[in-house]
Amino acid sequence: MNGDGTGFFTSVADAARQLAATGYLASTAVATTVFLADRLGKPLLVEGPAGVGKTELAKALAEIGRARLVRLQCYEGIDEARALYEWNHAKQLLRITAGRDESWDDARTDIFGEEFLLTRPLLTAIRGDEPTVLLIDEMDKADVEVEALLLEVLSDFQVTVPELGTITASRRPFVLLTSNATRELSEALRRRCLFLHLDYPDAELERRIVRLKVPGLDETLAASLVRVVGALRAMELRKAPSVAETIDWARTLLALGADTLDEAVVQDTLGVILKHQDDVRKATRKLTVA
Amino acid sequence: MTTDPAARLTGLVRALRGHGLRIGPAETVDAAAVLDVLGFADREQMRAGLAAALLRSDGQRAVFDAAFDLFFPLGVGTLEAARHVEPQDDAPRFGRPDPARDDLRERIAAALAADDRAALAALAGEAVESFGRYGTGSAPGSDGWSAHQALGRLAPETLLARILAALREGREAADLSDRVLADEIRRRIQDFRAMVAGEARRRVAELRGTERIAERAVTPAADRIDFLAAGPDQLAELRRTVHPLARKLATRLAARRRKAAHGQIDLRRTLRRSLSTGGVPLRPAYRLRRPARPELVLLCDVSGSVAGFADFTMLLVQAMSEQFSKVRVFAFVNRTAEVTALLARGDTDPARLAARILGEAKVMGYHGNSDYGSALGEFAERYLDAVGPRTSVLILGDARNNRRDPNLDALRRIAGRARRVHWLNPEQPALWPTGDSAALAYAGVVEMHSCRNARRLGELIARLLPV
């Protein structure tokens, strides 16, 4: 399998370096799995809480490979026509009415040609010659049937269109699937992927992320903020704050011109990182009654 | 232990399979390819890479980490950092000064304060080396390494106050993040304890063989923790899985409900519709079903022996409450009381739930032993109108009745009114006919299922509850 990779990276360290250059600071686990997915040519299934940078990772990869990012956003009820391809019926009808005098055989072969094919994300990603990153977002939202559809694409990088035959990728896309684990994905799908659980970063990494995304924020304030967020995650909240929320909070503090994290500031801004009233109440109790 | 990487890898895979992870040959081949690409230079990279190839969900991570540390250990024998250390005798020195111990505690405190993980790992090795050895010089097979003993001597949690003082010293008015400092230090101490445990496991594995230790010493994944055998830590971990599990179950139930809503073709209406298209049934009409959400009554034994199980199940049902049109929860030890209000959303601290039920609800009479017979009887007397033809009743408990009258009649009356009654028993079926268990008698009246861990509970709830 080793020759089939996408060839974005030469080593784990290289992966970490290139990701950092695009503004994505990666932990060892992330850099390692991304490098392996690249080298082994396997799809990468990324699971984890919302807002830790699953989709961002795909964007960063596309930037690194100077690749086109093809995104398939899954939802309940998505089907073959939306994921793979469909025929342009309107255009086909026009074609038939335009050539009323020709024989049936001519017309039939004609209207199932390339010209009338509407490629959807999966087929688009397979067909191109340029480097491609295929992001299949929120896989767990789609129905089980769609997974079966993906199996052919993910293991052999090919798609079968009955009227045209089998279309094989001339150049392997880098495939990244994300899931929030609302539904158990099938064994067959998981077996074809490398698995990465993308968790909240450790304090050190998160501080660097905050510094990178919100450069104007005072360094000690950034450090305090990351520590408070870490403590909130350790509490049993209904929705723990994720990295996206940490960054939002940092931006808010910067906008308010806060220079220390005192009680008043926290009470005014806790709503930025906590999304449930229960959680806000619980956190306030924790942070103010020490 | 063998030095051949392929043998180590297959050993690791075998150990993981032994803990219930489903790993096929294809994954093993992937893992070998991973090792081939990454090499052995960086252990954390190897860990991440093997996890990517072998794991399928985050719940398996703890098992994997422990097994990985055994099969791909940091080193063999005494760690280099601990090499200069003199092993201490294992007799406790009550009241006597212990300079070696104090010195090590000092260095552990410094490393914890600085959050220096590399130093902590080395100190964990040193702690096991100096204080974890037992049974030296006695018969072979009875000596070993104990994390429990080392941690008992070092008592790292008593360092908390000292570390806090040291960190706060010399800083002027601290900001709010100081309030969480104690929690942070506590987490670091927890991590250190885990490091010591891992180190002791590694040393024991060298003594006794990796495979055997991997079988016994690796703790199971949260959803496989036996309800009856779980300690406080494990129960806390179990509670953390409540919300993800509830969400998963909710989606599964919703999908089933959706599927059931697509009814069969309604022939009469389809034909009537076809009149407008000249008798061709272009638009089939479906028989619409409007499935009602089930009502649920939970009847839980909250006595000491099975409290963890009841506690977890109540939390799960509470988290899933949107899936039912009505949920009522009753708790009993030997008297029955309704606790639905105590479970009400928003004011529940899971860790104290059981204590609150025992304290605030009238679940105990004159003694503290379970009595299923009188509890069921009281339920049938006082709360029978909670049960109707649309109600599913779940009874939770081990049916250990302390040799009292099982009162099967009360259960029959409940079963007679309910749509379905299921009994979930946290004991394995082999134990049902033993001792003071009335399980078989009750199983003759209602369906009884063995339900020993969270995974099984999830399966049962998804299967048993009506759409």
PDB file of C-alpha atoms in Angstrom, chain B residues 216-351:
ATOM      1  CA  ARG B 216      -5.801  -9.051  34.639  1.00  0.00           C
ATOM      2  CA  ALA B 217      -4.304  -5.677  35.424  1.00  0.00           C
ATOM      3  CA  VAL B 218      -5.720  -3.607  32.589  1.00  0.00           C
ATOM      4  CA  THR B 219      -8.957  -2.009  33.684  1.00  0.00           C
ATOM      5  CA  PRO B 220     -11.907  -2.501  31.357  1.00  0.00           C
ATOM      6  CA  ALA B 221     -13.401   0.247  29.193  1.00  0.00           C
ATOM      7  CA  ALA B 222     -16.051   2.313  30.935  1.00  0.00           C
ATOM      8  CA  ASP B 223     -19.005   0.692  29.238  1.00  0.00           C
ATOM      9  CA  ARG B 224     -17.812  -2.766  30.304  1.00  0.00           C
ATOM     10  CA  ILE B 225     -17.328  -2.006  33.969  1.00  0.00           C
ATOM     11  CA  ASP B 226     -19.372  -4.458  35.974  1.00  0.00           C
ATOM     12  CA  PHE B 227     -22.029  -2.503  37.866  1.00  0.00           C
ATOM     13  CA  LEU B 228     -21.683  -4.626  40.967  1.00  0.00           C
ATOM     14  CA  ALA B 229     -17.878  -4.563  41.050  1.00  0.00           C
ATOM     15  CA  ALA B 230     -17.340  -0.877  40.303  1.00  0.00           C
ATOM     16  CA  GLY B 231     -15.490   1.292  42.793  1.00  0.00           C
ATOM     17  CA  PRO B 232     -16.176   5.008  43.324  1.00  0.00           C
ATOM     18  CA  ASP B 233     -13.695   6.073  40.620  1.00  0.00           C
ATOM     19  CA  GLN B 234     -15.182   3.721  38.114  1.00  0.00           C
ATOM     20  CA  LEU B 235     -18.712   4.827  38.953  1.00  0.00           C
ATOM     21  CA  ALA B 236     -17.650   8.408  38.333  1.00  0.00           C
ATOM     22  CA  GLU B 237     -16.216   7.386  34.982  1.00  0.00           C
ATOM     23  CA  LEU B 238     -19.380   5.478  34.231  1.00  0.00           C
ATOM     24  CA  ARG B 239     -21.476   8.565  34.954  1.00  0.00           C
ATOM     25  CA  ARG B 240     -19.475  10.529  32.439  1.00  0.00           C
ATOM     26  CA  THR B 241     -20.655   8.092  29.755  1.00  0.00           C
ATOM     27  CA  VAL B 242     -24.321   8.748  30.562  1.00  0.00           C
ATOM     28  CA  HIS B 243     -24.849  11.675  28.232  1.00  0.00           C
ATOM     29  CA  PRO B 244     -23.083  10.255  25.165  1.00  0.00           C
ATOM     30  CA  LEU B 245     -24.915   6.967  25.657  1.00  0.00           C
ATOM     31  CA  ALA B 246     -28.256   8.727  26.067  1.00  0.00           C
ATOM     32  CA  ARG B 247     -27.696  10.683  22.880  1.00  0.00           C
ATOM     33  CA  LYS B 248     -26.814   7.549  20.963  1.00  0.00           C
ATOM     34  CA  LEU B 249     -29.872   5.723  22.225  1.00  0.00           C
ATOM     35  CA  ALA B 250     -32.085   8.695  21.476  1.00  0.00           C
ATOM     36  CA  THR B 251     -30.978   8.796  17.833  1.00  0.00           C
ATOM     37  CA  ARG B 252     -31.496   5.069  17.533  1.00  0.00           C
ATOM     38  CA  LEU B 253     -35.006   5.256  18.976  1.00  0.00           C
ATOM     39  CA  ALA B 254     -35.853   8.255  16.808  1.00  0.00           C
ATOM     40  CA  ALA B 255     -34.707   6.397  13.690  1.00  0.00           C
ATOM     41  CA  ARG B 256     -36.837   3.407  14.601  1.00  0.00           C
ATOM     42  CA  ARG B 257     -39.793   5.644  15.206  1.00  0.00           C
ATOM     43  CA  ARG B 258     -39.295   7.316  11.843  1.00  0.00           C
ATOM     44  CA  LYS B 259     -39.123   3.996  10.064  1.00  0.00           C
ATOM     45  CA  ALA B 260     -42.246   2.775  11.761  1.00  0.00           C
ATOM     46  CA  ALA B 261     -44.081   5.926  10.691  1.00  0.00           C
ATOM     47  CA  HIS B 262     -43.692   4.932   7.054  1.00  0.00           C
ATOM     48  CA  GLY B 263     -46.652   2.616   7.071  1.00  0.00           C
ATOM     49  CA  GLN B 264     -47.877   0.106   4.576  1.00  0.00           C
ATOM     50  CA  ILE B 265     -49.820   1.030   1.477  1.00  0.00           C
ATOM     51  CA  ASP B 266     -53.418   1.884   2.184  1.00  0.00           C
ATOM     52  CA  LEU B 267     -55.160   0.123  -0.710  1.00  0.00           C
ATOM     53  CA  ARG B 268     -58.538   1.797  -0.368  1.00  0.00           C
ATOM     54  CA  ARG B 269     -57.206   5.330  -0.389  1.00  0.00           C
ATOM     55  CA  THR B 270     -54.753   4.538  -3.175  1.00  0.00           C
ATOM     56  CA  LEU B 271     -57.609   3.288  -5.384  1.00  0.00           C
ATOM     57  CA  ARG B 272     -59.734   6.300  -4.583  1.00  0.00           C
ATOM     58  CA  ARG B 273     -56.861   8.586  -5.499  1.00  0.00           C
ATOM     59  CA  SER B 274     -56.285   6.707  -8.755  1.00  0.00           C
ATOM     60  CA  LEU B 275     -59.769   7.736  -9.978  1.00  0.00           C
ATOM     61  CA  SER B 276     -58.399  11.165 -10.840  1.00  0.00           C
ATOM     62  CA  THR B 277     -55.665   9.633 -12.994  1.00  0.00           C
ATOM     63  CA  GLY B 278     -57.912   7.282 -14.941  1.00  0.00           C
ATOM     64  CA  GLY B 279     -57.459   4.294 -12.691  1.00  0.00           C
ATOM     65  CA  VAL B 280     -53.686   4.315 -12.789  1.00  0.00           C
ATOM     66  CA  PRO B 281     -52.417   4.388  -9.192  1.00  0.00           C
ATOM     67  CA  LEU B 282     -49.803   7.077  -9.680  1.00  0.00           C
ATOM     68  CA  ARG B 283     -49.644   8.259  -6.104  1.00  0.00           C
ATOM     69  CA  PRO B 284     -49.822   5.501  -3.568  1.00  0.00           C
ATOM     70  CA  ALA B 285     -51.346   6.452  -0.229  1.00  0.00           C
ATOM     71  CA  TYR B 286     -49.793   5.114   2.927  1.00  0.00           C
ATOM     72  CA  ARG B 287     -51.575   4.036   5.993  1.00  0.00           C
ATOM     73  CA  LEU B 288     -50.442   6.617   8.455  1.00  0.00           C
ATOM     74  CA  ARG B 289     -49.502   5.490  11.896  1.00  0.00           C
ATOM     75  CA  ARG B 290     -48.929   7.895  14.682  1.00  0.00           C
ATOM     76  CA  PRO B 291     -46.869   5.966  17.138  1.00  0.00           C
ATOM     77  CA  ALA B 292     -47.162   7.310  20.644  1.00  0.00           C
ATOM     78  CA  ARG B 293     -44.074   7.731  22.731  1.00  0.00           C
ATOM     79  CA  PRO B 294     -44.006   5.167  25.457  1.00  0.00           C
ATOM     80  CA  GLU B 295     -44.649   5.960  29.066  1.00  0.00           C
ATOM     81  CA  LEU B 296     -42.008   4.614  31.347  1.00  0.00           C
ATOM     82  CA  VAL B 297     -42.084   3.614  34.985  1.00  0.00           C
ATOM     83  CA  LEU B 298     -38.790   2.813  36.615  1.00  0.00           C
ATOM     84  CA  LEU B 299     -38.773   0.842  39.831  1.00  0.00           C
ATOM     85  CA  CYS B 300     -35.271   0.820  41.333  1.00  0.00           C
ATOM     86  CA  ASP B 301     -33.667  -0.967  44.219  1.00  0.00           C
ATOM     87  CA  VAL B 302     -31.373   1.707  45.710  1.00  0.00           C
ATOM     88  CA  SER B 303     -29.935  -0.352  48.554  1.00  0.00           C
ATOM     89  CA  GLY B 304     -26.161  -0.378  48.925  1.00  0.00           C
ATOM     90  CA  SER B 305     -25.452  -3.533  46.974  1.00  0.00           C
ATOM     91  CA  VAL B 306     -26.971  -2.404  43.680  1.00  0.00           C
ATOM     92  CA  ALA B 307     -27.082   1.382  44.113  1.00  0.00           C
ATOM     93  CA  GLY B 308     -24.472   2.042  41.403  1.00  0.00           C
ATOM     94  CA  PHE B 309     -26.543   0.217  38.852  1.00  0.00           C
ATOM     95  CA  ALA B 310     -29.816   1.917  39.781  1.00  0.00           C
ATOM     96  CA  ASP B 311     -28.082   5.284  39.983  1.00  0.00           C
ATOM     97  CA  PHE B 312     -26.625   4.963  36.496  1.00  0.00           C
ATOM     98  CA  THR B 313     -29.869   3.730  34.982  1.00  0.00           C
ATOM     99  CA  MET B 314     -31.859   6.572  36.542  1.00  0.00           C
ATOM    100  CA  LEU B 315     -29.424   9.117  35.142  1.00  0.00           C
ATOM    101  CA  LEU B 316     -29.665   7.502  31.743  1.00  0.00           C
ATOM    102  CA  VAL B 317     -33.433   7.552  31.749  1.00  0.00           C
ATOM    103  CA  GLN B 318     -33.404  11.146  32.949  1.00  0.00           C
ATOM    104  CA  ALA B 319     -31.059  12.142  30.123  1.00  0.00           C
ATOM    105  CA  MET B 320     -33.352  10.408  27.665  1.00  0.00           C
ATOM    106  CA  SER B 321     -36.533  11.838  29.115  1.00  0.00           C
ATOM    107  CA  GLU B 322     -37.452  13.538  25.844  1.00  0.00           C
ATOM    108  CA  GLN B 323     -37.884  10.119  24.322  1.00  0.00           C
ATOM    109  CA  PHE B 324     -40.799   9.270  26.562  1.00  0.00           C
ATOM    110  CA  SER B 325     -44.061  11.061  26.955  1.00  0.00           C
ATOM    111  CA  LYS B 326     -43.969  10.481  30.675  1.00  0.00           C
ATOM    112  CA  VAL B 327     -41.365   9.094  33.037  1.00  0.00           C
ATOM    113  CA  ARG B 328     -41.967   8.277  36.666  1.00  0.00           C
ATOM    114  CA  VAL B 329     -39.255   6.898  38.868  1.00  0.00           C
ATOM    115  CA  PHE B 330     -39.814   5.004  42.096  1.00  0.00           C
ATOM    116  CA  ALA B 331     -37.082   3.942  44.472  1.00  0.00           C
ATOM    117  CA  PHE B 332     -37.202   1.348  47.174  1.00  0.00           C
ATOM    118  CA  VAL B 333     -35.154  -0.534  49.701  1.00  0.00           C
ATOM    119  CA  ASN B 334     -38.006  -2.082  51.596  1.00  0.00           C
ATOM    120  CA  ARG B 335     -40.514   0.745  51.208  1.00  0.00           C
ATOM    121  CA  THR B 336     -41.384   2.440  47.964  1.00  0.00           C
ATOM    122  CA  ALA B 337     -41.330   6.176  47.315  1.00  0.00           C
ATOM    123  CA  GLU B 338     -41.636   8.276  44.210  1.00  0.00           C
ATOM    124  CA  VAL B 339     -38.402  10.143  43.392  1.00  0.00           C
ATOM    125  CA  THR B 340     -39.336  11.644  40.021  1.00  0.00           C
ATOM    126  CA  ALA B 341     -39.089  15.148  41.465  1.00  0.00           C
ATOM    127  CA  LEU B 342     -35.649  14.509  42.928  1.00  0.00           C
ATOM    128  CA  LEU B 343     -34.445  13.526  39.489  1.00  0.00           C
ATOM    129  CA  ALA B 344     -35.970  16.577  37.858  1.00  0.00           C
ATOM    130  CA  ARG B 345     -33.759  18.311  35.422  1.00  0.00           C
ATOM    131  CA  GLY B 346     -31.337  21.021  36.467  1.00  0.00           C
ATOM    132  CA  ASP B 347     -30.849  20.350  40.134  1.00  0.00           C
ATOM    133  CA  THR B 348     -29.137  17.006  40.032  1.00  0.00           C
ATOM    134  CA  ASP B 349     -25.613  16.386  41.076  1.00  0.00           C
ATOM    135  CA  PRO B 350     -25.053  12.843  39.888  1.00  0.00           C
ATOM    136  CA  ALA B 351     -22.477  12.089  42.542  1.00  0.00           C
TER     137      ALA B 351
END
